[in-house]
Coordinates of C-alpha atoms and ligand atoms in Angstrom, one line a residue:
M14 CA 30.8 -45.6 -0.5
I15 CA 32.0 -42.1 -1.5
A16 CA 29.6 -39.2 -1.5
V17 CA 30.4 -36.6 -4.2
N18 CA 28.4 -33.4 -3.5
Q19 CA 27.7 -30.4 -5.7
L20 CA 28.5 -32.2 -8.9
K21 CA 27.3 -29.9 -11.7
I22 CA 26.4 -30.8 -15.2
E23 CA 25.2 -28.0 -17.6
M24 CA 21.9 -28.7 -19.3
R25 CA 21.8 -29.3 -23.0
F26 CA 18.7 -28.5 -25.0
D27 CA 17.3 -29.5 -28.3
D28 CA 14.6 -27.2 -29.8
K29 CA 11.9 -28.8 -27.6
K30 CA 13.3 -30.0 -24.3
A31 CA 16.3 -30.5 -22.1
A32 CA 18.4 -33.5 -23.0
A33 CA 18.5 -36.3 -20.3
V34 CA 21.8 -36.7 -18.5
E35 CA 23.3 -40.1 -19.5
E36 CA 25.0 -42.3 -16.8
A37 CA 28.1 -42.2 -18.9
A38 CA 28.3 -38.4 -18.5
L39 CA 27.9 -38.8 -14.7
R40 CA 30.6 -41.4 -14.6
K41 CA 33.0 -39.3 -16.7
K42 CA 32.5 -36.2 -14.5
T43 CA 32.8 -38.2 -11.2
A44 CA 36.0 -39.9 -12.4
K45 CA 37.4 -36.4 -13.2
V46 CA 36.5 -35.1 -9.7
L47 CA 38.0 -38.2 -8.0
G48 CA 41.1 -38.1 -10.3
I49 CA 40.6 -41.8 -11.2
P50 CA 39.9 -43.7 -14.5
D51 CA 36.2 -44.3 -14.7
A52 CA 36.8 -48.0 -15.1
Q53 CA 37.5 -48.1 -11.4
I54 CA 33.9 -47.0 -10.7
R55 CA 31.8 -50.1 -9.8
E56 CA 28.5 -48.3 -9.2
I57 CA 27.0 -44.8 -9.1
M58 CA 23.7 -43.9 -7.4
I59 CA 21.9 -40.5 -7.3
L60 CA 21.4 -39.4 -3.7
K61 CA 20.2 -35.9 -4.4
H62 CA 19.2 -33.9 -7.6
S63 CA 18.2 -30.3 -8.1
I64 CA 18.3 -27.6 -10.8
D65 CA 20.5 -24.5 -10.4
A66 CA 19.0 -21.6 -12.4
R67 CA 21.0 -18.8 -10.8
K68 CA 23.1 -18.2 -14.0
K69 CA 20.2 -18.0 -16.5
P70 CA 20.2 -18.8 -19.4
R71 CA 22.8 -21.4 -18.4
L72 CA 21.0 -24.0 -16.3
F73 CA 22.7 -26.8 -14.3
H74 CA 21.8 -30.2 -12.9
V75 CA 23.3 -30.4 -9.4
Y76 CA 23.9 -33.9 -8.0
T77 CA 25.0 -35.6 -4.8
L78 CA 26.2 -39.0 -5.9
G79 CA 26.9 -42.2 -4.0
V80 CA 30.0 -43.8 -5.7
C81 CA 31.3 -47.4 -5.1
L82 CA 34.7 -48.2 -6.4
K83 CA 36.0 -51.7 -7.1
G84 CA 37.8 -51.8 -3.7
K85 CA 37.2 -50.3 -0.2
L86 CA 40.9 -49.2 0.1
Q87 CA 40.6 -47.5 -3.3
E88 CA 37.7 -45.4 -1.9
E89 CA 39.7 -44.2 1.1
Q90 CA 42.7 -43.4 -1.1
A91 CA 40.5 -41.6 -3.6
V92 CA 38.9 -39.4 -1.0
K93 CA 42.3 -38.6 0.6
R94 CA 43.9 -37.8 -2.8
S95 CA 40.9 -35.7 -4.0
R96 CA 41.5 -33.0 -1.2
N97 CA 38.0 -31.8 -2.2
A98 CA 35.5 -30.6 0.4
N99 CA 32.7 -32.0 -1.7
V100 CA 34.1 -35.5 -1.6
A101 CA 33.8 -37.7 1.6
L102 CA 33.4 -41.3 2.7
F103 CA 29.7 -42.0 3.4
T104 CA 27.8 -44.8 5.1
P105 CA 24.0 -44.8 4.5
K106 CA 22.2 -45.0 7.9
P107 CA 19.2 -47.5 7.6
Y108 CA 16.0 -46.7 9.5
I109 CA 15.5 -49.0 12.5
F110 CA 12.1 -49.7 14.0
P111 CA 12.4 -50.3 17.8
E112 CA 12.5 -53.7 19.5
S113 CA 9.0 -54.7 20.9
G114 CA 8.2 -53.9 24.5
S115 CA 7.1 -56.5 27.1
E116 CA 3.6 -55.4 28.2
A117 CA 0.7 -57.4 26.8
L118 CA -1.9 -55.6 24.7
A119 CA -5.4 -56.1 26.1
G120 CA -6.9 -55.4 22.6
R121 CA -5.7 -54.5 19.1
P122 CA -4.5 -50.9 18.7
V123 CA -7.1 -48.7 17.0
I124 CA -6.2 -45.9 14.5
I125 CA -8.7 -43.2 13.8
G126 CA -8.2 -41.9 10.2
T127 CA -6.4 -43.2 7.2
G128 CA -4.6 -40.0 6.2
P129 CA -0.8 -40.2 5.9
A130 CA -0.5 -40.2 9.8
G131 CA -2.9 -43.0 10.3
L132 CA -1.9 -45.0 7.2
F133 CA 1.8 -45.0 8.0
C134 CA 1.2 -45.7 11.7
G135 CA -1.0 -48.6 10.6
Y136 CA 1.5 -49.8 8.0
M137 CA 4.3 -49.9 10.6
L138 CA 2.2 -51.6 13.3
A139 CA 0.9 -54.2 10.8
R140 CA 4.4 -54.9 9.5
H141 CA 5.7 -55.5 13.0
G142 CA 2.8 -57.8 14.1
Y143 CA 0.4 -55.5 16.0
C144 CA -2.7 -56.2 13.9
P145 CA -4.0 -52.7 14.0
I146 CA -7.6 -51.7 13.3
L147 CA -8.0 -48.6 11.1
L148 CA -11.3 -46.7 11.2
E149 CA -12.1 -44.2 8.5
R150 CA -15.3 -42.1 8.3
G151 CA -15.0 -41.8 4.6
D152 CA -15.0 -44.3 1.7
D153 CA -12.2 -46.3 0.2
V154 CA -10.2 -44.3 -2.3
E155 CA -12.0 -45.7 -5.4
T156 CA -15.5 -44.9 -4.1
R157 CA -14.3 -41.6 -2.7
T158 CA -12.8 -40.5 -6.0
K159 CA -16.3 -40.9 -7.6
A160 CA -17.9 -38.9 -4.8
V161 CA -15.3 -36.1 -5.2
E162 CA -15.6 -35.9 -9.0
A163 CA -19.4 -35.8 -8.7
F164 CA -19.1 -33.0 -6.2
W165 CA -16.8 -31.0 -8.5
K166 CA -19.3 -31.6 -11.3
D167 CA -22.7 -31.0 -9.7
G168 CA -21.8 -29.4 -6.3
K169 CA -23.5 -32.2 -4.3
L170 CA -21.3 -32.5 -1.1
N171 CA -20.9 -35.9 0.7
L172 CA -20.2 -34.8 4.3
D173 CA -18.1 -37.9 5.0
S174 CA -16.5 -38.6 1.7
N175 CA -14.9 -35.5 0.1
V176 CA -11.6 -33.8 -0.5
Q177 CA -10.9 -33.8 3.3
F178 CA -12.4 -37.1 4.4
G179 CA -11.9 -40.6 3.1
E180 CA -9.1 -43.2 2.5
G181 CA -5.7 -41.4 2.1
G182 CA -7.0 -38.4 4.0
A183 CA -6.7 -34.8 2.8
G184 CA -3.6 -35.4 0.8
T185 CA -5.2 -37.8 -1.7
F186 CA -6.5 -35.1 -4.0
S187 CA -3.3 -33.0 -3.8
D188 CA -0.2 -32.1 -5.7
G189 CA 1.5 -34.8 -3.8
K190 CA 4.4 -32.7 -2.9
L191 CA 6.5 -34.8 -0.4
N192 CA 9.1 -32.3 0.8
T193 CA 9.2 -31.3 4.4
L194 CA 11.3 -29.1 6.6
V195 CA 11.1 -31.5 9.6
K196 CA 14.6 -32.5 10.7
D197 CA 15.2 -36.2 10.2
K198 CA 18.0 -37.5 12.3
D199 CA 16.4 -40.9 12.7
G200 CA 15.7 -41.6 9.0
R201 CA 11.9 -41.5 9.2
N202 CA 11.6 -39.1 6.3
R203 CA 13.7 -41.4 4.1
E204 CA 11.6 -44.4 5.4
V205 CA 8.4 -42.6 4.4
L206 CA 9.7 -42.1 0.8
R207 CA 11.0 -45.6 0.7
I208 CA 7.6 -47.0 1.6
F209 CA 5.9 -44.7 -1.0
V210 CA 8.3 -46.3 -3.6
E211 CA 7.6 -49.8 -2.2
C212 CA 3.9 -49.1 -2.7
G213 CA 4.1 -47.8 -6.3
A214 CA 5.6 -44.3 -6.3
P215 CA 8.4 -43.5 -8.8
S216 CA 11.9 -44.0 -7.3
E217 CA 13.0 -40.4 -8.3
I218 CA 11.2 -39.2 -5.1
L219 CA 14.1 -40.7 -3.1
Y220 CA 16.6 -38.1 -4.5
E221 CA 14.7 -35.2 -6.1
S222 CA 15.1 -32.0 -4.0
R223 CA 11.3 -31.4 -4.5
P224 CA 9.8 -34.9 -4.6
H225 CA 6.3 -34.9 -6.0
I226 CA 3.9 -37.7 -7.1
G227 CA 0.6 -36.1 -8.1
T228 CA -2.9 -37.2 -7.1
D229 CA -3.2 -40.0 -9.8
I230 CA -0.2 -41.9 -8.4
L231 CA -1.0 -41.1 -4.8
R232 CA -4.4 -42.9 -5.1
T233 CA -2.6 -46.1 -6.2
V234 CA -0.1 -45.9 -3.4
V235 CA -2.8 -45.4 -0.8
A236 CA -4.7 -48.5 -2.1
N237 CA -1.4 -50.6 -2.1
M238 CA -0.7 -49.5 1.5
R239 CA -4.1 -50.6 2.5
D240 CA -3.6 -54.0 0.9
F241 CA -0.2 -54.4 2.7
I242 CA -2.0 -53.7 6.1
L243 CA -4.7 -56.3 5.3
E244 CA -2.1 -58.9 4.2
H245 CA -0.3 -58.4 7.6
D246 CA -3.4 -59.1 9.7
G247 CA -4.5 -55.5 10.1
S248 CA -8.0 -54.4 9.2
V249 CA -9.4 -51.3 7.6
R250 CA -13.1 -50.2 8.0
F251 CA -14.6 -47.5 5.8
G252 CA -17.8 -45.6 6.6
A253 CA -16.7 -46.0 10.2
K254 CA -16.8 -42.7 12.0
V255 CA -15.6 -42.7 15.6
T256 CA -18.3 -40.9 17.6
G257 CA -17.2 -41.7 21.1
L258 CA -14.5 -42.9 23.5
E259 CA -15.0 -45.3 26.4
I260 CA -12.9 -44.1 29.3
S261 CA -12.6 -45.6 32.8
D262 CA -10.5 -44.0 35.6
G263 CA -8.8 -41.8 33.0
A264 CA -7.8 -44.7 30.8
L265 CA -9.2 -45.7 27.4
T266 CA -11.2 -48.9 27.3
G267 CA -12.9 -48.7 23.9
V268 CA -14.1 -46.6 20.9
Q269 CA -17.7 -46.1 19.7
V270 CA -18.3 -46.3 15.9
N271 CA -21.2 -44.7 14.2
D272 CA -22.9 -44.1 17.5
T273 CA -23.5 -47.9 17.7
D274 CA -20.9 -50.6 18.1
V275 CA -18.0 -50.5 20.4
I276 CA -14.4 -51.8 19.8
K277 CA -12.6 -52.7 23.1
T278 CA -9.0 -51.3 23.1
Q279 CA -6.6 -49.5 25.4
N280 CA -4.7 -47.8 22.6
V281 CA -6.2 -45.3 20.2
V282 CA -4.2 -43.2 17.7
L283 CA -6.1 -40.0 17.0
A284 CA -5.0 -39.2 13.4
I285 CA -8.2 -37.3 12.4
G286 CA -6.7 -34.4 10.3
H287 CA -7.4 -30.6 10.4
S288 CA -11.0 -30.7 9.2
A289 CA -12.6 -33.1 11.8
R290 CA -14.5 -30.3 13.5
D291 CA -17.3 -32.5 14.9
T292 CA -14.7 -34.8 16.5
F293 CA -12.7 -31.8 17.9
A294 CA -16.0 -30.6 19.4
Y295 CA -16.7 -34.0 21.0
L296 CA -13.2 -34.3 22.4
H297 CA -13.4 -30.8 23.8
K298 CA -16.7 -31.6 25.4
I299 CA -15.4 -34.7 27.2
G300 CA -12.4 -32.7 28.5
V301 CA -9.6 -33.8 26.3
S302 CA -6.9 -31.2 26.8
M303 CA -6.4 -28.9 23.7
E304 CA -5.9 -25.3 22.8
A305 CA -6.5 -23.0 19.8
K306 CA -3.5 -22.8 17.5
S307 CA -2.1 -20.3 15.0
F308 CA -2.3 -21.1 11.3
A309 CA -2.7 -19.0 8.1
V310 CA -5.4 -17.9 5.7
G311 CA -5.4 -16.4 2.3
M312 CA -6.3 -16.9 -1.4
R313 CA -5.0 -18.9 -4.3
V314 CA -3.3 -17.0 -7.1
E315 CA -3.2 -18.4 -10.6
H316 CA -0.7 -17.5 -13.4
S317 CA 0.1 -19.1 -16.8
Q318 CA 2.7 -21.7 -16.1
R319 CA 4.7 -20.2 -19.0
L320 CA 5.1 -17.0 -17.1
I321 CA 6.5 -18.9 -14.1
N322 CA 8.8 -21.1 -16.2
E323 CA 10.3 -18.1 -18.0
S324 CA 10.8 -16.3 -14.7
M325 CA 12.4 -19.4 -13.0
Y326 CA 14.4 -20.7 -15.9
G327 CA 14.7 -17.7 -18.3
A328 CA 12.9 -17.0 -21.5
E329 CA 15.4 -19.0 -23.7
H330 CA 14.8 -22.4 -22.1
G331 CA 11.8 -21.9 -19.8
A332 CA 9.2 -23.6 -22.0
K333 CA 11.5 -26.6 -22.6
L334 CA 11.5 -27.7 -18.9
P335 CA 8.8 -29.3 -16.7
A336 CA 6.4 -27.0 -14.8
A337 CA 8.5 -24.9 -12.4
P338 CA 7.7 -24.5 -8.8
Y339 CA 8.4 -21.2 -6.8
K340 CA 8.5 -20.2 -3.2
L341 CA 7.8 -16.6 -2.0
T342 CA 7.9 -15.0 1.4
A343 CA 7.3 -11.4 2.6
Q344 CA 7.2 -9.5 5.8
T345 CA 4.7 -6.7 5.7
S346 CA 5.2 -3.2 7.2
A347 CA 2.8 -4.3 10.0
G348 CA 5.1 -7.2 10.7
R349 CA 2.8 -10.0 9.3
G350 CA 4.3 -12.9 7.6
V351 CA 2.9 -13.6 4.1
Y352 CA 4.1 -16.6 2.0
S353 CA 3.3 -18.9 -0.8
F354 CA 1.9 -22.3 0.3
C355 CA 1.3 -25.6 -1.4
M356 CA 2.4 -24.3 -4.8
C357 CA 1.0 -26.4 -7.6
P358 CA 2.9 -26.2 -10.9
G359 CA 0.7 -27.2 -13.8
G360 CA -2.2 -27.7 -11.3
Y361 CA -5.8 -26.9 -10.4
V362 CA -7.5 -24.9 -7.8
V363 CA -9.9 -27.4 -6.1
N364 CA -13.1 -27.0 -4.2
A365 CA -12.0 -28.7 -0.9
S366 CA -15.1 -28.1 1.1
S367 CA -16.4 -30.5 3.7
E368 CA -19.3 -28.6 5.3
E369 CA -22.6 -27.4 3.8
G370 CA -22.8 -23.7 3.1
R371 CA -19.0 -23.2 3.6
L372 CA -16.5 -23.1 0.9
A373 CA -12.8 -23.8 1.2
I374 CA -10.2 -24.3 -1.6
N375 CA -6.8 -25.9 -2.0
G376 CA -4.6 -26.9 -4.9
M377 CA -3.9 -30.2 -6.7
S378 CA -2.1 -31.5 -9.7
Y379 CA -1.6 -34.8 -11.6
S380 CA 1.8 -36.5 -11.9
D381 CA 2.4 -34.8 -15.3
R382 CA 1.7 -31.3 -13.9
G383 CA 0.2 -30.7 -17.3
S384 CA -2.4 -27.9 -16.7
K385 CA -1.6 -24.6 -18.3
N386 CA -1.7 -22.7 -15.1
A387 CA 0.5 -22.5 -12.0
N388 CA -1.3 -21.8 -8.7
S389 CA -0.3 -21.3 -5.1
A390 CA -2.0 -20.1 -2.0
I391 CA -0.7 -16.8 -0.8
I392 CA -1.4 -16.9 3.0
V393 CA -1.2 -14.6 5.9
Q394 CA -0.4 -15.8 9.4
V395 CA -3.2 -15.6 11.9
S396 CA -3.2 -16.3 15.6
P397 CA -5.8 -16.7 18.4
D398 CA -5.6 -12.9 18.8
D399 CA -7.3 -12.7 15.4
Y400 CA -10.2 -15.1 16.3
E401 CA -13.4 -13.6 17.6
G402 CA -14.1 -15.2 21.0
S403 CA -11.7 -17.3 22.9
G404 CA -11.4 -21.0 23.8
A405 CA -9.9 -24.0 22.1
L406 CA -12.3 -24.1 19.2
S407 CA -12.2 -20.3 18.4
G408 CA -9.9 -21.0 15.4
V409 CA -12.5 -23.4 14.0
E410 CA -15.2 -20.8 14.3
F411 CA -12.9 -18.2 12.6
Q412 CA -12.4 -20.6 9.7
R413 CA -16.2 -21.2 9.4
R414 CA -17.0 -17.5 9.2
L415 CA -14.5 -17.0 6.4
E416 CA -15.8 -20.1 4.5
E417 CA -19.4 -18.9 4.9
R418 CA -18.4 -15.6 3.3
A419 CA -16.7 -17.4 0.4
Y420 CA -19.8 -19.6 -0.1
V421 CA -22.0 -16.6 -0.4
L422 CA -19.6 -14.6 -2.6
G423 CA -19.5 -17.5 -5.1
N424 CA -23.1 -18.5 -4.7
G425 CA -21.8 -22.0 -3.8
K426 CA -19.1 -22.0 -6.5
I427 CA -15.4 -21.1 -6.2
P428 CA -15.4 -17.2 -6.0
V429 CA -12.7 -15.8 -8.4
Q430 CA -11.5 -12.4 -9.5
Y431 CA -8.8 -10.7 -11.6
F432 CA -6.2 -9.1 -9.4
G433 CA -6.5 -5.8 -11.2
D434 CA -10.2 -5.5 -10.2
Y435 CA -9.4 -6.7 -6.7
V436 CA -7.0 -3.7 -6.3
K437 CA -9.8 -1.4 -7.7
N438 CA -12.4 -3.1 -5.5
E439 CA -14.5 -3.7 -8.6
P440 CA -16.3 -7.0 -9.4
S441 CA -14.8 -9.0 -12.3
V442 CA -16.5 -10.3 -15.4
E443 CA -14.9 -13.2 -17.2
R444 CA -12.7 -12.1 -20.2
E445 CA -11.7 -14.1 -23.3
E446 CA -8.0 -13.1 -23.1
G447 CA -5.7 -13.5 -20.2
V448 CA -5.4 -16.2 -17.5
K449 CA -8.4 -18.6 -17.5
P450 CA -9.2 -20.2 -14.2
C451 CA -8.1 -23.9 -14.0
T452 CA -10.4 -25.4 -11.3
K453 CA -11.8 -28.6 -10.0
G454 CA -15.4 -27.5 -9.1
E455 CA -17.3 -24.7 -10.8
Y456 CA -16.2 -21.0 -10.3
M457 CA -17.9 -17.7 -10.5
F458 CA -16.3 -14.2 -11.1
T459 CA -17.2 -11.7 -8.4
N460 CA -15.5 -9.2 -6.0
L461 CA -13.4 -10.8 -3.3
R462 CA -12.7 -7.6 -1.4
G463 CA -13.9 -8.1 2.2
L464 CA -13.5 -11.9 2.1
L465 CA -10.3 -11.8 4.2
P466 CA -10.3 -9.9 7.5
S467 CA -9.1 -6.3 6.7
S468 CA -5.7 -6.7 8.4
C469 CA -5.1 -9.8 6.3
E470 CA -6.4 -8.1 3.1
T471 CA -3.9 -5.2 3.6
A472 CA -1.0 -7.7 4.2
F473 CA -2.0 -9.7 1.1
L474 CA -2.0 -6.6 -1.1
E475 CA 1.3 -5.4 0.2
A476 CA 2.9 -8.8 -0.3
M477 CA 1.6 -9.1 -3.9
E478 CA 3.5 -6.0 -4.7
Q479 CA 6.7 -7.4 -3.2
F480 CA 6.2 -10.7 -5.0
D481 CA 5.8 -8.8 -8.3
R482 CA 9.4 -7.6 -7.8
V483 CA 10.6 -11.2 -7.6
I484 CA 8.5 -12.6 -10.4
C485 CA 7.7 -10.0 -12.9
G486 CA 4.0 -10.0 -13.7
Y487 CA 3.0 -11.8 -10.5
A488 CA 0.7 -9.0 -9.5
G489 CA -0.5 -8.6 -13.2
S490 CA -4.1 -7.3 -13.7
D491 CA -5.1 -10.6 -15.2
T492 CA -3.7 -12.7 -12.4
V493 CA -6.6 -14.8 -11.1
L494 CA -7.5 -14.9 -7.4
A495 CA -9.7 -17.5 -5.8
G496 CA -11.0 -17.8 -2.2
I497 CA -10.9 -19.0 0.6
E498 CA -7.7 -20.9 1.6
S499 CA -8.6 -21.6 5.2
R500 CA -7.4 -25.2 5.9
T501 CA -3.7 -24.6 5.8
S502 CA -3.1 -26.4 9.0
S503 CA -5.0 -27.4 12.2
P504 CA -6.7 -24.6 14.2
V505 CA -6.2 -26.7 17.4
R506 CA -3.4 -28.5 19.2
I507 CA -4.5 -31.6 21.1
H508 CA -2.0 -31.9 23.9
R509 CA 0.3 -34.9 24.3
G510 CA 3.2 -35.6 26.7
A511 CA 6.6 -37.1 26.1
D512 CA 4.9 -40.5 26.0
L513 CA 2.9 -39.1 23.1
Q514 CA -0.3 -39.7 25.1
S515 CA -3.0 -37.2 26.0
P516 CA -2.5 -36.0 29.5
S517 CA -6.3 -36.3 29.9
V518 CA -6.8 -39.9 28.6
R519 CA -4.2 -42.6 29.0
G520 CA -3.9 -44.6 25.8
L521 CA -5.0 -41.8 23.5
Y522 CA -2.2 -40.7 21.1
P523 CA -3.0 -37.4 19.4
C524 CA -1.1 -37.7 16.0
G525 CA -0.5 -35.9 12.7
E526 CA -1.7 -32.6 11.3
G527 CA -5.2 -32.5 13.0
A528 CA -3.6 -32.8 16.5
G529 CA -1.1 -30.0 15.6
Y530 CA 2.0 -32.1 15.2
A531 CA 2.6 -32.0 11.5
G532 CA 2.0 -29.9 8.4
G533 CA 2.0 -31.8 5.1
I534 CA 1.9 -35.4 3.8
T535 CA 5.5 -36.4 4.7
S536 CA 5.6 -34.8 8.2
A537 CA 2.2 -36.3 9.0
A538 CA 3.5 -39.8 7.9
M539 CA 6.6 -39.3 10.0
D540 CA 4.5 -38.5 13.0
G541 CA 2.5 -41.6 12.4
I542 CA 5.7 -43.7 12.4
L543 CA 6.8 -42.0 15.6
V544 CA 3.6 -43.0 17.4
A545 CA 3.8 -46.5 16.0
E546 CA 7.4 -46.7 17.5
K547 CA 6.1 -45.5 20.8
I548 CA 3.3 -48.2 21.0
A549 CA 5.6 -50.9 19.8
S550 CA 8.4 -50.1 22.3
Q551 CA 5.9 -50.5 25.2
Y552 CA 3.9 -53.5 24.1
R553 CA 4.9 -57.0 22.7
V554 CA 3.5 -58.0 19.4
F555 CA -0.2 -58.9 19.2
R556 CA 0.0 -62.0 17.1
Ligands
FAD21 C1 -6.4 -30.5 -1.6 C2 -5.2 -30.6 -0.7 C3 -3.9 -30.6 -1.3 C4 -2.8 -30.8 -0.5 N1 -1.6 -30.9 -1.1 C5 -0.5 -31.2 -0.3 C6 0.8 -31.5 -0.9 O1 0.9 -31.4 -2.1 N2 1.8 -31.8 -0.1 C7 1.7 -31.9 1.2 O2 2.7 -32.2 1.9 N3 0.5 -31.7 1.9 C8 -0.6 -31.4 1.1 N4 -1.8 -31.2 1.7 C9 -1.9 -31.3 3.2 C10 -1.8 -32.8 3.6 O3 -2.8 -33.4 2.8 C11 -2.1 -32.9 5.0 O4 -1.1 -32.2 5.7 C12 -2.0 -34.4 5.5 O5 -2.9 -35.1 4.7 C13 -2.3 -34.5 6.9 O6 -2.3 -35.9 7.2 P1 -3.1 -36.5 8.5 O7 -3.0 -38.0 8.4 O8 -2.6 -35.9 9.7 O9 -4.6 -36.0 8.3 P2 -5.6 -36.2 7.1 O10 -4.9 -36.5 5.8 O11 -6.5 -35.0 7.1 O12 -6.5 -37.5 7.4 C14 -7.4 -37.6 8.5 C15 -8.4 -38.7 8.2 O13 -9.1 -38.9 9.4 C16 -10.5 -39.2 9.1 N5 -11.3 -38.9 10.2 C17 -11.6 -37.7 10.7 N6 -12.4 -37.8 11.8 C18 -12.7 -39.1 11.9 C19 -13.6 -39.9 12.8 N7 -14.3 -39.3 13.8 N8 -13.7 -41.2 12.6 C20 -13.0 -41.8 11.6 N9 -12.2 -41.2 10.7 C21 -12.0 -39.8 10.9 C22 -10.7 -38.3 7.9 O14 -11.8 -38.8 7.1 C23 -9.4 -38.4 7.1 O15 -9.4 -39.3 6.1 C24 -2.9 -31.0 0.9 C25 -4.2 -30.9 1.5 C26 -5.3 -30.8 0.7 C27 -6.7 -30.8 1.3

């Protein structure tokens, strides 16, 4: 196969939208680049696609294509003749799961949590004959969705089935962005995307530079993955909160579920996510080695999606293209990093709380990214130096204090404010004109000053000014703020060695975001696969 990089095709527009690029146009352009008649091209596949908007109003599709010619020799000759740095021979590298080990498993491996880390770990172990048992404190995705929508409607919080807890984990009610910065020399990233497609996600995610599936599709994918695990002799239990570990001579012998029954096992994958504060406290109490970890806190910022599209793609064509994403970073005069996080084009600000009297938010969108607003968290890095008190759980307490403040400020609803009033430190009253909050969960206009720790508030204000120079109107007086974005990643790291096991308990595999080894859906899923590989390469199959 030949890889043709940086193949640019200018976008054409009718009065409503961008015209789709026909395969014929790709063929014609590829043949021109390779200097061959396009009849010699047997097959073209898109390996990467992105949009280049640097020469607005001219916009370009940018492709990396995989091209198969009618003969191997022809491919080598075409590459040699092209003398083009963007043209090279290419052999796709398939993902390979390791050979099984030789040790016998005393019991079936147990996975705590069915977020991306637990689900992909379970999927791989089931596919390769290890009959895993997945334990999830929350409900299956169908029941959970009803509980979450009821919470957004009437504020009644289900402590074990909510935006953080339940089948699919934290990412289920999300924007479903699947990009990650994690290096992928072993092909796990591609394998994650391939499994997503195998379980119902659109195939474009395999080549889009910013793959995204939206919460509606993600819910189906999660249910299909569960079915695959069940069809391959795995089992999944919902409403099954792990409340204890059985340990003898430093090694795991079982897990306790719902303070009652015990499952005998010597291998437990701890894929509990960043919000399992009760489980963190239990693990800390029994001496599982962990430490407080840096993360970031901030507020969500909402704009009209039209403003963002016109800024990203230009006023001429902006409204004719799908909802545009953006990424912003700033370094403040005090040296704090402030950046946009989990940007949701055409999305919603969601009440993502999981504890009574504490309010945390996040962002979500559907696959069509059809809401009229764009939102993103603007977050400030914090570290254990910022947390009152010390100890492994000091970051958890830091989050809790902020979420209690947010709960009070909004009287249990999402506290929001116009940026102009925030700067003037005056409470906001809702206005007819301007940006209208797009939320899942009720909101209340108030004054958000004092919600963030003062050093973070200063950094936030300074960064908003910088961002306004990048996206004109970003710090507009009618920009809507919402608080508090506190669950950006885990406040703890649960230690693991090169064998991916806890140094405190043999057979315990801290995994995913909660344990501090991932940030985001895809990197959590990749870490789940990594742990599955480790278990499989030590033990022979269970069935
Ligand atoms: C609203 C929202 C939107 C997001 N949007 C995106 C996005 O667009 N793209 C992206 O990449 N990331 C996004 N994220 C982050 C992403 O969801 C997480 O990084 C990812 O889900 C982490 O996966 P995980 O499997 O490590 O943990 P989680 O997904 O948090 O899953 C942990 C699971 O463990 C279960 N559990 C916890 N304790 C126990 C126990 N004691 N017993 C049994 N089960 C237990 C929980 O119920 C939960 O289901 C979003 C997060 C939220 C909340």
